[in-house]
Amino acid sequence: MTDKTAPASRRPPVSLLLALLLVFLCMLGTGLWQRFKQPELVQQVAHSPAQPAQEDMVAVGRLMEEVSRNPANMDALLSLINSLVKLENWEAAENFARRGMQLDAKDPRPLHLLGVIQHNTGRNVEAAQSLEAVLKLHDDPSVRYSLGVLYIYYLEDSPRGVEHLRAGLALPGISESLQKHMQSELDKAASAPAQPRE
């Protein structure tokens, strides 16, 4: 004796298929309605500046391969950190900056990049500490400028910021462009009203 109802029970009921088709059509219709009603939603996604360029991602991949093949290659490591900073991949950039610091504790470049990363992630006190540590390894006008701006605008310590700007201006080999920026910041600080001390 054979069961004639078995093949029919394996197929989904027609009502279920119709319900799924109706849900799909509703979703499609809602998507199209929103696209025409609010076209800026589609445009914002299509032209989002936060989306990394394909060539940047390829460059990061190549640099990661190079660093994994040759972990002692500081130039490749620094290029990788800079690329990750450009992509705003702060966590990975910080991890590689710390790896660079372990690789050569006397090289100020990874520590400088760490300060940049900390500032960009809102950790300005830590950024100032990192950049102050850079100066102990190598006194550099661009680091002095960064510290000046950091103290004046982010840490509300204008006297300390002015001190760094003046020290940076006194360093030999400062570029004309950086000199102008430092002088401009000093002029702004001099004309700003004195902040009350707490």
PDB file of N, CA and C in Angstrom, residues 72-135:
ATOM      1  N   ALA A  72      61.434  43.416  11.350  1.00  0.00           N
ATOM      2  CA  ALA A  72      62.418  44.431  11.759  1.00  0.00           C
ATOM      3  C   ALA A  72      62.504  45.600  10.774  1.00  0.00           C
ATOM      4  N   ASN A  73      61.697  45.587   9.720  1.00  0.00           N
ATOM      5  CA  ASN A  73      61.725  46.657   8.720  1.00  0.00           C
ATOM      6  C   ASN A  73      60.927  47.859   9.237  1.00  0.00           C
ATOM      7  N   MET A  74      61.629  48.782   9.894  1.00  0.00           N
ATOM      8  CA  MET A  74      60.967  49.936  10.511  1.00  0.00           C
ATOM      9  C   MET A  74      60.297  50.827   9.467  1.00  0.00           C
ATOM     10  N   ASP A  75      60.919  50.984   8.304  1.00  0.00           N
ATOM     11  CA  ASP A  75      60.320  51.841   7.268  1.00  0.00           C
ATOM     12  C   ASP A  75      58.969  51.297   6.815  1.00  0.00           C
ATOM     13  N   ALA A  76      58.886  49.992   6.605  1.00  0.00           N
ATOM     14  CA  ALA A  76      57.613  49.381   6.205  1.00  0.00           C
ATOM     15  C   ALA A  76      56.589  49.513   7.327  1.00  0.00           C
ATOM     16  N   LEU A  77      57.038  49.331   8.557  1.00  0.00           N
ATOM     17  CA  LEU A  77      56.140  49.439   9.701  1.00  0.00           C
ATOM     18  C   LEU A  77      55.585  50.861   9.823  1.00  0.00           C
ATOM     19  N   LEU A  78      56.443  51.860   9.651  1.00  0.00           N
ATOM     20  CA  LEU A  78      55.989  53.257   9.722  1.00  0.00           C
ATOM     21  C   LEU A  78      55.035  53.593   8.577  1.00  0.00           C
ATOM     22  N   SER A  79      55.320  53.065   7.381  1.00  0.00           N
ATOM     23  CA  SER A  79      54.406  53.275   6.243  1.00  0.00           C
ATOM     24  C   SER A  79      53.049  52.647   6.522  1.00  0.00           C
ATOM     25  N   LEU A  80      53.066  51.469   7.136  1.00  0.00           N
ATOM     26  CA  LEU A  80      51.818  50.786   7.488  1.00  0.00           C
ATOM     27  C   LEU A  80      51.028  51.619   8.506  1.00  0.00           C
ATOM     28  N   ILE A  81      51.718  52.130   9.524  1.00  0.00           N
ATOM     29  CA  ILE A  81      51.035  52.944  10.543  1.00  0.00           C
ATOM     30  C   ILE A  81      50.422  54.181   9.892  1.00  0.00           C
ATOM     31  N   ASN A  82      51.188  54.848   9.030  1.00  0.00           N
ATOM     32  CA  ASN A  82      50.665  56.040   8.348  1.00  0.00           C
ATOM     33  C   ASN A  82      49.444  55.714   7.496  1.00  0.00           C
ATOM     34  N   SER A  83      49.489  54.568   6.799  1.00  0.00           N
ATOM     35  CA  SER A  83      48.342  54.160   5.978  1.00  0.00           C
ATOM     36  C   SER A  83      47.121  53.879   6.837  1.00  0.00           C
ATOM     37  N   LEU A  84      47.326  53.240   7.981  1.00  0.00           N
ATOM     38  CA  LEU A  84      46.206  52.945   8.883  1.00  0.00           C
ATOM     39  C   LEU A  84      45.640  54.223   9.486  1.00  0.00           C
ATOM     40  N   VAL A  85      46.511  55.196   9.773  1.00  0.00           N
ATOM     41  CA  VAL A  85      46.047  56.496  10.270  1.00  0.00           C
ATOM     42  C   VAL A  85      45.191  57.169   9.200  1.00  0.00           C
ATOM     43  N   LYS A  86      45.646  57.115   7.955  1.00  0.00           N
ATOM     44  CA  LYS A  86      44.890  57.717   6.844  1.00  0.00           C
ATOM     45  C   LYS A  86      43.504  57.080   6.722  1.00  0.00           C
ATOM     46  N   LEU A  87      43.428  55.777   6.979  1.00  0.00           N
ATOM     47  CA  LEU A  87      42.144  55.075   6.910  1.00  0.00           C
ATOM     48  C   LEU A  87      41.343  55.205   8.211  1.00  0.00           C
ATOM     49  N   GLU A  88      41.924  55.904   9.187  1.00  0.00           N
ATOM     50  CA  GLU A  88      41.309  56.084  10.499  1.00  0.00           C
ATOM     51  C   GLU A  88      41.035  54.759  11.202  1.00  0.00           C
ATOM     52  N   ASN A  89      41.920  53.803  10.981  1.00  0.00           N
ATOM     53  CA  ASN A  89      41.857  52.531  11.693  1.00  0.00           C
ATOM     54  C   ASN A  89      42.760  52.683  12.914  1.00  0.00           C
ATOM     55  N   TRP A  90      42.225  53.400  13.914  1.00  0.00           N
ATOM     56  CA  TRP A  90      43.045  53.834  15.042  1.00  0.00           C
ATOM     57  C   TRP A  90      43.579  52.687  15.870  1.00  0.00           C
ATOM     58  N   GLU A  91      42.763  51.670  16.090  1.00  0.00           N
ATOM     59  CA  GLU A  91      43.190  50.558  16.944  1.00  0.00           C
ATOM     60  C   GLU A  91      44.380  49.820  16.335  1.00  0.00           C
ATOM     61  N   ALA A  92      44.279  49.489  15.057  1.00  0.00           N
ATOM     62  CA  ALA A  92      45.387  48.790  14.388  1.00  0.00           C
ATOM     63  C   ALA A  92      46.621  49.684  14.319  1.00  0.00           C
ATOM     64  N   ALA A  93      46.407  50.973  14.009  1.00  0.00           N
ATOM     65  CA  ALA A  93      47.536  51.905  13.933  1.00  0.00           C
ATOM     66  C   ALA A  93      48.263  51.980  15.274  1.00  0.00           C
ATOM     67  N   GLU A  94      47.498  52.034  16.356  1.00  0.00           N
ATOM     68  CA  GLU A  94      48.121  52.107  17.686  1.00  0.00           C
ATOM     69  C   GLU A  94      48.882  50.828  18.007  1.00  0.00           C
ATOM     70  N   ASN A  95      48.311  49.683  17.662  1.00  0.00           N
ATOM     71  CA  ASN A  95      49.004  48.415  17.919  1.00  0.00           C
ATOM     72  C   ASN A  95      50.347  48.365  17.190  1.00  0.00           C
ATOM     73  N   PHE A  96      50.360  48.793  15.929  1.00  0.00           N
ATOM     74  CA  PHE A  96      51.614  48.768  15.170  1.00  0.00           C
ATOM     75  C   PHE A  96      52.591  49.843  15.663  1.00  0.00           C
ATOM     76  N   ALA A  97      52.079  50.986  16.122  1.00  0.00           N
ATOM     77  CA  ALA A  97      52.964  52.016  16.678  1.00  0.00           C
ATOM     78  C   ALA A  97      53.659  51.477  17.928  1.00  0.00           C
ATOM     79  N   ARG A  98      52.915  50.778  18.755  1.00  0.00           N
ATOM     80  CA  ARG A  98      53.517  50.187  19.962  1.00  0.00           C
ATOM     81  C   ARG A  98      54.530  49.099  19.594  1.00  0.00           C
ATOM     82  N   ARG A  99      54.226  48.368  18.531  1.00  0.00           N
ATOM     83  CA  ARG A  99      55.197  47.360  18.068  1.00  0.00           C
ATOM     84  C   ARG A  99      56.482  48.044  17.607  1.00  0.00           C
ATOM     85  N   GLY A 100      56.350  49.177  16.916  1.00  0.00           N
ATOM     86  CA  GLY A 100      57.517  49.937  16.479  1.00  0.00           C
ATOM     87  C   GLY A 100      58.334  50.448  17.646  1.00  0.00           C
ATOM     88  N   MET A 101      57.656  50.864  18.723  1.00  0.00           N
ATOM     89  CA  MET A 101      58.363  51.338  19.916  1.00  0.00           C
ATOM     90  C   MET A 101      59.154  50.204  20.556  1.00  0.00           C
ATOM     91  N   GLN A 102      58.599  48.992  20.532  1.00  0.00           N
ATOM     92  CA  GLN A 102      59.312  47.834  21.074  1.00  0.00           C
ATOM     93  C   GLN A 102      60.490  47.453  20.180  1.00  0.00           C
ATOM     94  N   LEU A 103      60.311  47.639  18.885  1.00  0.00           N
ATOM     95  CA  LEU A 103      61.355  47.293  17.926  1.00  0.00           C
ATOM     96  C   LEU A 103      62.601  48.155  18.131  1.00  0.00           C
ATOM     97  N   ASP A 104      62.399  49.466  18.338  1.00  0.00           N
ATOM     98  CA  ASP A 104      63.526  50.374  18.565  1.00  0.00           C
ATOM     99  C   ASP A 104      63.066  51.498  19.487  1.00  0.00           C
ATOM    100  N   ALA A 105      63.387  51.363  20.766  1.00  0.00           N
ATOM    101  CA  ALA A 105      62.944  52.329  21.775  1.00  0.00           C
ATOM    102  C   ALA A 105      63.603  53.695  21.601  1.00  0.00           C
ATOM    103  N   LYS A 106      64.674  53.769  20.817  1.00  0.00           N
ATOM    104  CA  LYS A 106      65.365  55.046  20.622  1.00  0.00           C
ATOM    105  C   LYS A 106      64.916  55.781  19.363  1.00  0.00           C
ATOM    106  N   ASP A 107      64.045  55.161  18.579  1.00  0.00           N
ATOM    107  CA  ASP A 107      63.521  55.797  17.373  1.00  0.00           C
ATOM    108  C   ASP A 107      62.276  56.590  17.753  1.00  0.00           C
ATOM    109  N   PRO A 108      62.293  57.921  17.585  1.00  0.00           N
ATOM    110  CA  PRO A 108      61.144  58.725  18.021  1.00  0.00           C
ATOM    111  C   PRO A 108      59.920  58.629  17.112  1.00  0.00           C
ATOM    112  N   ARG A 109      60.073  58.095  15.906  1.00  0.00           N
ATOM    113  CA  ARG A 109      58.969  58.132  14.935  1.00  0.00           C
ATOM    114  C   ARG A 109      57.732  57.337  15.358  1.00  0.00           C
ATOM    115  N   PRO A 110      57.860  56.089  15.845  1.00  0.00           N
ATOM    116  CA  PRO A 110      56.641  55.384  16.270  1.00  0.00           C
ATOM    117  C   PRO A 110      55.956  56.075  17.451  1.00  0.00           C
ATOM    118  N   LEU A 111      56.759  56.634  18.354  1.00  0.00           N
ATOM    119  CA  LEU A 111      56.208  57.342  19.507  1.00  0.00           C
ATOM    120  C   LEU A 111      55.473  58.611  19.062  1.00  0.00           C
ATOM    121  N   HIS A 112      56.020  59.297  18.072  1.00  0.00           N
ATOM    122  CA  HIS A 112      55.363  60.481  17.510  1.00  0.00           C
ATOM    123  C   HIS A 112      54.016  60.089  16.901  1.00  0.00           C
ATOM    124  N   LEU A 113      54.005  59.012  16.134  1.00  0.00           N
ATOM    125  CA  LEU A 113      52.746  58.553  15.532  1.00  0.00           C
ATOM    126  C   LEU A 113      51.745  58.132  16.602  1.00  0.00           C
ATOM    127  N   LEU A 114      52.241  57.530  17.682  1.00  0.00           N
ATOM    128  CA  LEU A 114      51.346  57.155  18.782  1.00  0.00           C
ATOM    129  C   LEU A 114      50.680  58.398  19.352  1.00  0.00           C
ATOM    130  N   GLY A 115      51.450  59.484  19.514  1.00  0.00           N
ATOM    131  CA  GLY A 115      50.873  60.742  19.994  1.00  0.00           C
ATOM    132  C   GLY A 115      49.795  61.268  19.072  1.00  0.00           C
ATOM    133  N   VAL A 116      50.030  61.163  17.774  1.00  0.00           N
ATOM    134  CA  VAL A 116      49.035  61.601  16.776  1.00  0.00           C
ATOM    135  C   VAL A 116      47.761  60.757  16.908  1.00  0.00           C
ATOM    136  N   ILE A 117      47.931  59.456  17.049  1.00  0.00           N
ATOM    137  CA  ILE A 117      46.785  58.543  17.176  1.00  0.00           C
ATOM    138  C   ILE A 117      46.004  58.857  18.451  1.00  0.00           C
ATOM    139  N   GLN A 118      46.725  59.056  19.554  1.00  0.00           N
ATOM    140  CA  GLN A 118      46.052  59.358  20.817  1.00  0.00           C
ATOM    141  C   GLN A 118      45.262  60.656  20.729  1.00  0.00           C
ATOM    142  N   HIS A 119      45.828  61.660  20.078  1.00  0.00           N
ATOM    143  CA  HIS A 119      45.098  62.921  19.912  1.00  0.00           C
ATOM    144  C   HIS A 119      43.829  62.701  19.086  1.00  0.00           C
ATOM    145  N   ASN A 120      43.945  61.954  18.006  1.00  0.00           N
ATOM    146  CA  ASN A 120      42.799  61.732  17.122  1.00  0.00           C
ATOM    147  C   ASN A 120      41.726  60.859  17.751  1.00  0.00           C
ATOM    148  N   THR A 121      42.067  60.155  18.816  1.00  0.00           N
ATOM    149  CA  THR A 121      41.064  59.350  19.523  1.00  0.00           C
ATOM    150  C   THR A 121      40.634  60.028  20.818  1.00  0.00           C
ATOM    151  N   GLY A 122      40.953  61.329  20.939  1.00  0.00           N
ATOM    152  CA  GLY A 122      40.457  62.121  22.063  1.00  0.00           C
ATOM    153  C   GLY A 122      41.220  61.958  23.363  1.00  0.00           C
ATOM    154  N   ARG A 123      42.368  61.311  23.331  1.00  0.00           N
ATOM    155  CA  ARG A 123      43.162  61.116  24.545  1.00  0.00           C
ATOM    156  C   ARG A 123      44.306  62.132  24.557  1.00  0.00           C
ATOM    157  N   ASN A 124      43.952  63.388  24.760  1.00  0.00           N
ATOM    158  CA  ASN A 124      44.911  64.474  24.597  1.00  0.00           C
ATOM    159  C   ASN A 124      45.988  64.514  25.681  1.00  0.00           C
ATOM    160  N   VAL A 125      45.650  64.116  26.898  1.00  0.00           N
ATOM    161  CA  VAL A 125      46.668  64.075  27.960  1.00  0.00           C
ATOM    162  C   VAL A 125      47.726  63.038  27.606  1.00  0.00           C
ATOM    163  N   GLU A 126      47.276  61.846  27.156  1.00  0.00           N
ATOM    164  CA  GLU A 126      48.219  60.802  26.748  1.00  0.00           C
ATOM    165  C   GLU A 126      49.035  61.250  25.540  1.00  0.00           C
ATOM    166  N   ALA A 127      48.379  61.949  24.614  1.00  0.00           N
ATOM    167  CA  ALA A 127      49.080  62.438  23.419  1.00  0.00           C
ATOM    168  C   ALA A 127      50.196  63.388  23.819  1.00  0.00           C
ATOM    169  N   ALA A 128      49.908  64.286  24.756  1.00  0.00           N
ATOM    170  CA  ALA A 128      50.935  65.232  25.219  1.00  0.00           C
ATOM    171  C   ALA A 128      52.090  64.480  25.882  1.00  0.00           C
ATOM    172  N   GLN A 129      51.774  63.462  26.662  1.00  0.00           N
ATOM    173  CA  GLN A 129      52.826  62.674  27.321  1.00  0.00           C
ATOM    174  C   GLN A 129      53.704  61.976  26.280  1.00  0.00           C
ATOM    175  N   SER A 130      53.081  61.414  25.253  1.00  0.00           N
ATOM    176  CA  SER A 130      53.848  60.733  24.199  1.00  0.00           C
ATOM    177  C   SER A 130      54.741  61.715  23.452  1.00  0.00           C
ATOM    178  N   LEU A 131      54.185  62.886  23.111  1.00  0.00           N
ATOM    179  CA  LEU A 131      54.978  63.869  22.369  1.00  0.00           C
ATOM    180  C   LEU A 131      56.089  64.467  23.236  1.00  0.00           C
ATOM    181  N   GLU A 132      55.847  64.615  24.535  1.00  0.00           N
ATOM    182  CA  GLU A 132      56.910  65.068  25.448  1.00  0.00           C
ATOM    183  C   GLU A 132      58.037  64.027  25.469  1.00  0.00           C
ATOM    184  N   ALA A 133      57.668  62.748  25.430  1.00  0.00           N
ATOM    185  CA  ALA A 133      58.673  61.681  25.408  1.00  0.00           C
ATOM    186  C   ALA A 133      59.468  61.704  24.108  1.00  0.00           C
ATOM    187  N   VAL A 134      58.824  62.090  22.997  1.00  0.00           N
ATOM    188  CA  VAL A 134      59.529  62.212  21.718  1.00  0.00           C
ATOM    189  C   VAL A 134      60.647  63.243  21.848  1.00  0.00           C
ATOM    190  N   LEU A 135      60.356  64.361  22.516  1.00  0.00           N
ATOM    191  CA  LEU A 135      61.356  65.421  22.659  1.00  0.00           C
ATOM    192  C   LEU A 135      62.585  64.957  23.437  1.00  0.00           C
TER     193      LEU A 135
END
